[in-house]
mmCIF file of C-alpha atoms in Angstrom:
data_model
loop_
_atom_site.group_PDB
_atom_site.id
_atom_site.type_symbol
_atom_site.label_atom_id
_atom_site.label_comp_id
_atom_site.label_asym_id
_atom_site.label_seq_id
_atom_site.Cartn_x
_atom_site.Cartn_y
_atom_site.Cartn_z
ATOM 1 C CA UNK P 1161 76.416 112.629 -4.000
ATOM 2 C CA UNK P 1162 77.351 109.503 -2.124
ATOM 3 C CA UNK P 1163 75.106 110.521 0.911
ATOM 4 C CA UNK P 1164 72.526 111.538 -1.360
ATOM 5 C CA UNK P 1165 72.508 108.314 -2.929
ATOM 6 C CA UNK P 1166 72.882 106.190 0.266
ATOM 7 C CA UNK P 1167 69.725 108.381 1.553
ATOM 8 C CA UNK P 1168 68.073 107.132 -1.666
ATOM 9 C CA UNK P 1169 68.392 103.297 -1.250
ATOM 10 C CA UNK P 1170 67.419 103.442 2.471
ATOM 11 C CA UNK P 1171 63.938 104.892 1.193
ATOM 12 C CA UNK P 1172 63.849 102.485 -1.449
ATOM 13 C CA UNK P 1173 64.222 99.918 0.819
ATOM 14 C CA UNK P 1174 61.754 101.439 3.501
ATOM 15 C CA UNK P 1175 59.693 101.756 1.185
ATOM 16 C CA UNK P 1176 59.258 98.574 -1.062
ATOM 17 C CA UNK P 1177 61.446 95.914 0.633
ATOM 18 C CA UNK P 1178 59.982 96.323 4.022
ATOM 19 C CA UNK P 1179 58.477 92.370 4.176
ATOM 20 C CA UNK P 1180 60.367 91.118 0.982
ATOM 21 C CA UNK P 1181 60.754 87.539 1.097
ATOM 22 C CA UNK P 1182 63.511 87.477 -1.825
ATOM 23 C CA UNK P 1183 67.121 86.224 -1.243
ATOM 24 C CA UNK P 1184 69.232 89.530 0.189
ATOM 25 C CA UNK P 1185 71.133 89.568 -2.626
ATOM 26 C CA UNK P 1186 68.229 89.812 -4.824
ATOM 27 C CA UNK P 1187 66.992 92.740 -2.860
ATOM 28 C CA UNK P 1188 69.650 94.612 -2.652
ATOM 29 C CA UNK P 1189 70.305 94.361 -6.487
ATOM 30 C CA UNK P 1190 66.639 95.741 -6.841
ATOM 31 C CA UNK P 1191 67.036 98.070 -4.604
ATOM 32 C CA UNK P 1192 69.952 99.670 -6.620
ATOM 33 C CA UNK P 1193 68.419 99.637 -9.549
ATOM 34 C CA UNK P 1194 64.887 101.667 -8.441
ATOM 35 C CA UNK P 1195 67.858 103.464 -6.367
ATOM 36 C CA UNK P 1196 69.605 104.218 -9.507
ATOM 37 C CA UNK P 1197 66.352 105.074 -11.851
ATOM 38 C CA UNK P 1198 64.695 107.159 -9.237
ATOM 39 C CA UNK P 1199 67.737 109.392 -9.274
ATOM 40 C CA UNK P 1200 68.742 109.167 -12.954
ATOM 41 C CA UNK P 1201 65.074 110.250 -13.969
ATOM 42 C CA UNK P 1202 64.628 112.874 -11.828
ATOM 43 C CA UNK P 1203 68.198 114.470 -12.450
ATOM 44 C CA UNK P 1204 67.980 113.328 -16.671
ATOM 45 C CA UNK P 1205 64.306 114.175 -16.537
ATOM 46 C CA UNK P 1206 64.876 118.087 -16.211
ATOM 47 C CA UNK P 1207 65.830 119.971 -18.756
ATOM 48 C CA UNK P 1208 68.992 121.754 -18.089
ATOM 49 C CA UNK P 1209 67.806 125.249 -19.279
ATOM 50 C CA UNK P 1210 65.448 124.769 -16.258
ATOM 51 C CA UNK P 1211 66.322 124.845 -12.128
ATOM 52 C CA UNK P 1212 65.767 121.967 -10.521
ATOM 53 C CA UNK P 1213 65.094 120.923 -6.674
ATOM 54 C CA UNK P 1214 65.717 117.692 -5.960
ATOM 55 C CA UNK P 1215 62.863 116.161 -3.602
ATOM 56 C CA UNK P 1216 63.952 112.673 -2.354
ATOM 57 C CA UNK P 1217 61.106 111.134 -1.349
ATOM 58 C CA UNK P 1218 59.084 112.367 -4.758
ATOM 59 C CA UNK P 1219 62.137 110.894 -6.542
ATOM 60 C CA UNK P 1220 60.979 107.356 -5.230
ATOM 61 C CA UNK P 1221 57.465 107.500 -5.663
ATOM 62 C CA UNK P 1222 55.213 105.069 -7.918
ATOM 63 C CA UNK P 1223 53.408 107.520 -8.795
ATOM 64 C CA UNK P 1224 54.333 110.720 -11.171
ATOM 65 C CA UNK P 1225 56.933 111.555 -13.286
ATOM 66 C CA UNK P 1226 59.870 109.129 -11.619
ATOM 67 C CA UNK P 1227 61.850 106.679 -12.486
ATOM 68 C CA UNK P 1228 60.463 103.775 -10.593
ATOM 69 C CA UNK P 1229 56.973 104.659 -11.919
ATOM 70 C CA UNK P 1230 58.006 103.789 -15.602
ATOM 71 C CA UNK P 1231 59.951 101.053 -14.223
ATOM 72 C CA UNK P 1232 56.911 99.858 -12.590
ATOM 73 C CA UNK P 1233 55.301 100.237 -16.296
ATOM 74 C CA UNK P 1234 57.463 98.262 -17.922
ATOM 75 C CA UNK P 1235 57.582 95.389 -15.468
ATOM 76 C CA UNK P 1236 53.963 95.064 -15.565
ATOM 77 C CA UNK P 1237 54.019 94.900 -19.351
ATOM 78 C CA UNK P 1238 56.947 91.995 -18.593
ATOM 79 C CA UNK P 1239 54.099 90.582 -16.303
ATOM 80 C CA UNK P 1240 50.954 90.365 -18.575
ATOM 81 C CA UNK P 1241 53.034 89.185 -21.240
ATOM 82 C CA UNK P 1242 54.437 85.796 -19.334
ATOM 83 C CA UNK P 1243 50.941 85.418 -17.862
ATOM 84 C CA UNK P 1244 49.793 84.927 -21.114
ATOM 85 C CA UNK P 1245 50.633 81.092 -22.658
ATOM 86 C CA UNK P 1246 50.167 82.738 -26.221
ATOM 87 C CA UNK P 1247 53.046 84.159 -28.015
ATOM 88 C CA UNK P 1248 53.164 88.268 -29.302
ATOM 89 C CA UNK P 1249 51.586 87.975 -33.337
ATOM 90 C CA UNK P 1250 50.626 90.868 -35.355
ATOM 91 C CA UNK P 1251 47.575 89.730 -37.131
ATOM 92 C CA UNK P 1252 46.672 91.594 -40.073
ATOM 93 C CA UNK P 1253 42.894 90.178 -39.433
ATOM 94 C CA UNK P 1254 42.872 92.386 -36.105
ATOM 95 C CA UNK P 1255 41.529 95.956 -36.148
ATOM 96 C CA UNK P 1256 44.244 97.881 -34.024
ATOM 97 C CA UNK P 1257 41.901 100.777 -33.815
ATOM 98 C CA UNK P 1258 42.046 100.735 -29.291
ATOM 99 C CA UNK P 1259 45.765 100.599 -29.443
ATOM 100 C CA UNK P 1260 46.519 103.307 -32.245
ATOM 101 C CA UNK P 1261 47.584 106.005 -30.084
ATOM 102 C CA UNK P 1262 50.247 103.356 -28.468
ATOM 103 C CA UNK P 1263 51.237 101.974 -31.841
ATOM 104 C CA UNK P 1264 51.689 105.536 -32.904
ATOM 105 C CA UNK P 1265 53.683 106.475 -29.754
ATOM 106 C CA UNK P 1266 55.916 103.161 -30.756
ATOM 107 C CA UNK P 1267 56.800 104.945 -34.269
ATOM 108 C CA UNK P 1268 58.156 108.124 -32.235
ATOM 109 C CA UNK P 1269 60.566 106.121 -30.957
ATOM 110 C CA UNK P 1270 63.156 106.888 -33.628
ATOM 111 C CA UNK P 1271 62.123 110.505 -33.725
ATOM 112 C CA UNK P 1272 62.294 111.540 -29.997
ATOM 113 C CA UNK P 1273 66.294 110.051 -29.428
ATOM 114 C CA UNK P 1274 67.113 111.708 -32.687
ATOM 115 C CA UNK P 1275 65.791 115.002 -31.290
ATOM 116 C CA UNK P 1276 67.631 114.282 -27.775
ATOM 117 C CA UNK P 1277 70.759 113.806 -29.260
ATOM 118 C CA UNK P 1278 70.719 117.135 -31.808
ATOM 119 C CA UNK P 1279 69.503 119.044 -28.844
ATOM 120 C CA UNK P 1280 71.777 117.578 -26.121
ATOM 121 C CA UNK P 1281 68.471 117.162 -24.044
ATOM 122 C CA UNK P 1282 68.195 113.576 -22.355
ATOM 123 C CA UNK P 1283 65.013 115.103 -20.740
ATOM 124 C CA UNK P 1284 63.377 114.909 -23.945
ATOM 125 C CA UNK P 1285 63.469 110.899 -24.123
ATOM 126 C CA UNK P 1286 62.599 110.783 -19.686
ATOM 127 C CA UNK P 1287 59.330 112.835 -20.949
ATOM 128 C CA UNK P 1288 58.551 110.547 -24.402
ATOM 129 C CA UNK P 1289 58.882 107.192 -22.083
ATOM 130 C CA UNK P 1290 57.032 108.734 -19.355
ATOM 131 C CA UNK P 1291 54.377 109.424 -21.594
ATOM 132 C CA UNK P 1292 54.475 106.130 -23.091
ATOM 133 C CA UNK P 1293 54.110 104.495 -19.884
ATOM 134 C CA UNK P 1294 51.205 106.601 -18.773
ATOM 135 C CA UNK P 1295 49.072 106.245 -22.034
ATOM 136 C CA UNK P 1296 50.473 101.913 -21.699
ATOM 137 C CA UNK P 1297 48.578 101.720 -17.862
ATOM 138 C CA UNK P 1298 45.833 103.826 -19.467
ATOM 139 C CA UNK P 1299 45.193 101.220 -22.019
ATOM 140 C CA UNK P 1300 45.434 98.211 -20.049
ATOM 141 C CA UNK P 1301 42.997 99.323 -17.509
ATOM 142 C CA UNK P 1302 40.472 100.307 -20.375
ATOM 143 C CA UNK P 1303 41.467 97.070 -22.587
ATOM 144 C CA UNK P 1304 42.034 93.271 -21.075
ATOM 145 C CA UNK P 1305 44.425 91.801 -22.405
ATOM 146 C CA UNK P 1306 44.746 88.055 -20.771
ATOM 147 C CA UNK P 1307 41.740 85.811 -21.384
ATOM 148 C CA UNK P 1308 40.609 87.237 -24.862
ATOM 149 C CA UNK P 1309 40.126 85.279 -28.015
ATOM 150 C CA UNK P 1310 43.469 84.430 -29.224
ATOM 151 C CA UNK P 1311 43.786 86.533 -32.353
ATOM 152 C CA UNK P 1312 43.416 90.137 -29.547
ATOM 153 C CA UNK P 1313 45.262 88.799 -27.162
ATOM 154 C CA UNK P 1314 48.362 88.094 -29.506
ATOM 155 C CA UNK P 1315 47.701 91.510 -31.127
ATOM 156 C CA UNK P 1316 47.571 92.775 -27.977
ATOM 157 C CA UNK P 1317 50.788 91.142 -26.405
ATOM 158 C CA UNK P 1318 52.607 91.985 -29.556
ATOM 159 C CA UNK P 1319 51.704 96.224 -29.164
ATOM 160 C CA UNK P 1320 52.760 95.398 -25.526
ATOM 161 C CA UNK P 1321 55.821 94.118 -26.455
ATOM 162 C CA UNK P 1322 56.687 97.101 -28.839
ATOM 163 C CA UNK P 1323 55.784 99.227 -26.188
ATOM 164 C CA UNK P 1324 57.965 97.413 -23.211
ATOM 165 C CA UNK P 1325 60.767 97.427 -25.838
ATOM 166 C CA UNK P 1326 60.835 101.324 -26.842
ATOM 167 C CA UNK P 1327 60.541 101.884 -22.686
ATOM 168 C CA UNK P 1328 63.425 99.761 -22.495
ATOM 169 C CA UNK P 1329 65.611 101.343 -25.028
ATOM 170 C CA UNK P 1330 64.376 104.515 -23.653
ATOM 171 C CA UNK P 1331 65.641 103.733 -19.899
ATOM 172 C CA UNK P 1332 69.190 102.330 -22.052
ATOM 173 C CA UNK P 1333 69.583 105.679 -23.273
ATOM 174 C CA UNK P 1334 69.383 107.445 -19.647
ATOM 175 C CA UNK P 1335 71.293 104.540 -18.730
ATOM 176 C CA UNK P 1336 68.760 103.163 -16.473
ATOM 177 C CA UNK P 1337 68.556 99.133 -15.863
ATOM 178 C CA UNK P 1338 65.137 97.450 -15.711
ATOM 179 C CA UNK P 1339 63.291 95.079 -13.935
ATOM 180 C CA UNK P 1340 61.092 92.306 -15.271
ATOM 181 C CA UNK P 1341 59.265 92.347 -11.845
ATOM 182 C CA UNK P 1342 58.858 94.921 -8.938
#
């Protein structure tokens, strides 16, 4: 597993640290961690009734079901909400109607580890936070978030913030690290 691992980070690094201008120690501790989630998720990801091949370079991707692709998620959550100079509020006066289906996918939370833990299944929580994070980059693309009046945009931040928490309890439980930036 070593060499698989070591194989891993050099991608990682090919791949997102090629012109980094961060301090070396910085980069190599983000390197291990997307090192770390990219195999984590793709080996916790799987359901162990199922065969599995591992594929690498898939395994480090941005894009699909990976680990660095819900990291990436969350850290762009992180992002919009310290762009932002207002502070995550719930307003009862707001009509959460375009972020429902998040809100709703907050409240499973609870549910989904309960069911991963009777059924021995850590795949079950990799596929509820992978889901979370692709209906999250859904929403912000169809909803701004930054620049609105101030009673959506602290709605908003706050359902972003319940999201980027439940991701990072999520990740916790597969015992994946985050990132607040990529």
């Amino acid at each position: 597993a070593d060499t698989l691992i070591d194989d891993i980070e050099s991608l990682v690094r090919e791949q997102y640290f090629q012109d980094s201008e961060l301090p070396a120690q910085e980069q190599e501790r983000r390197i291990q961690v997307i090192a770390r989630a990219s195999y984590w998720y793709y080996l916790l990801g799987t359901s162990a009734k199922r065969d599995m091949v591992f594929d690498e370079k898939a395994s480090v991707s941005l894009t699909g079901k990976t680990g660095p692709y819900i990291l990436y998620a969350y850290a762009r959550i992180q992002s919009i909400l310290h762009k932002s100079d207002l502070k995550p509020e719930a307003s009862a006066e707001y009509d959460y109607e375009a972020e429902r289906a998040l809100l709703t996918a907050t409240l499973k939370f609870p549910e989904m580890a309960a069911l991963a833990t009777s059924e021995l299944d850590p795949a079950i929580i990799a596929q509820y936070i992978y889901e979370l994070a692709e209906l999250t980059n859904s929403y912000y693309h169809k909803y701004p978030v930054i620049g609105q009046e101030t009673q959506v945009e602290q709605s908003r931040l706050y359902v972003l913030d319940q999201v980027s928490q439940c991701i990072r309890h999520g990740l916790s439980l597969l015992t994946i690290e985050t990132l607040p930036e990529m």
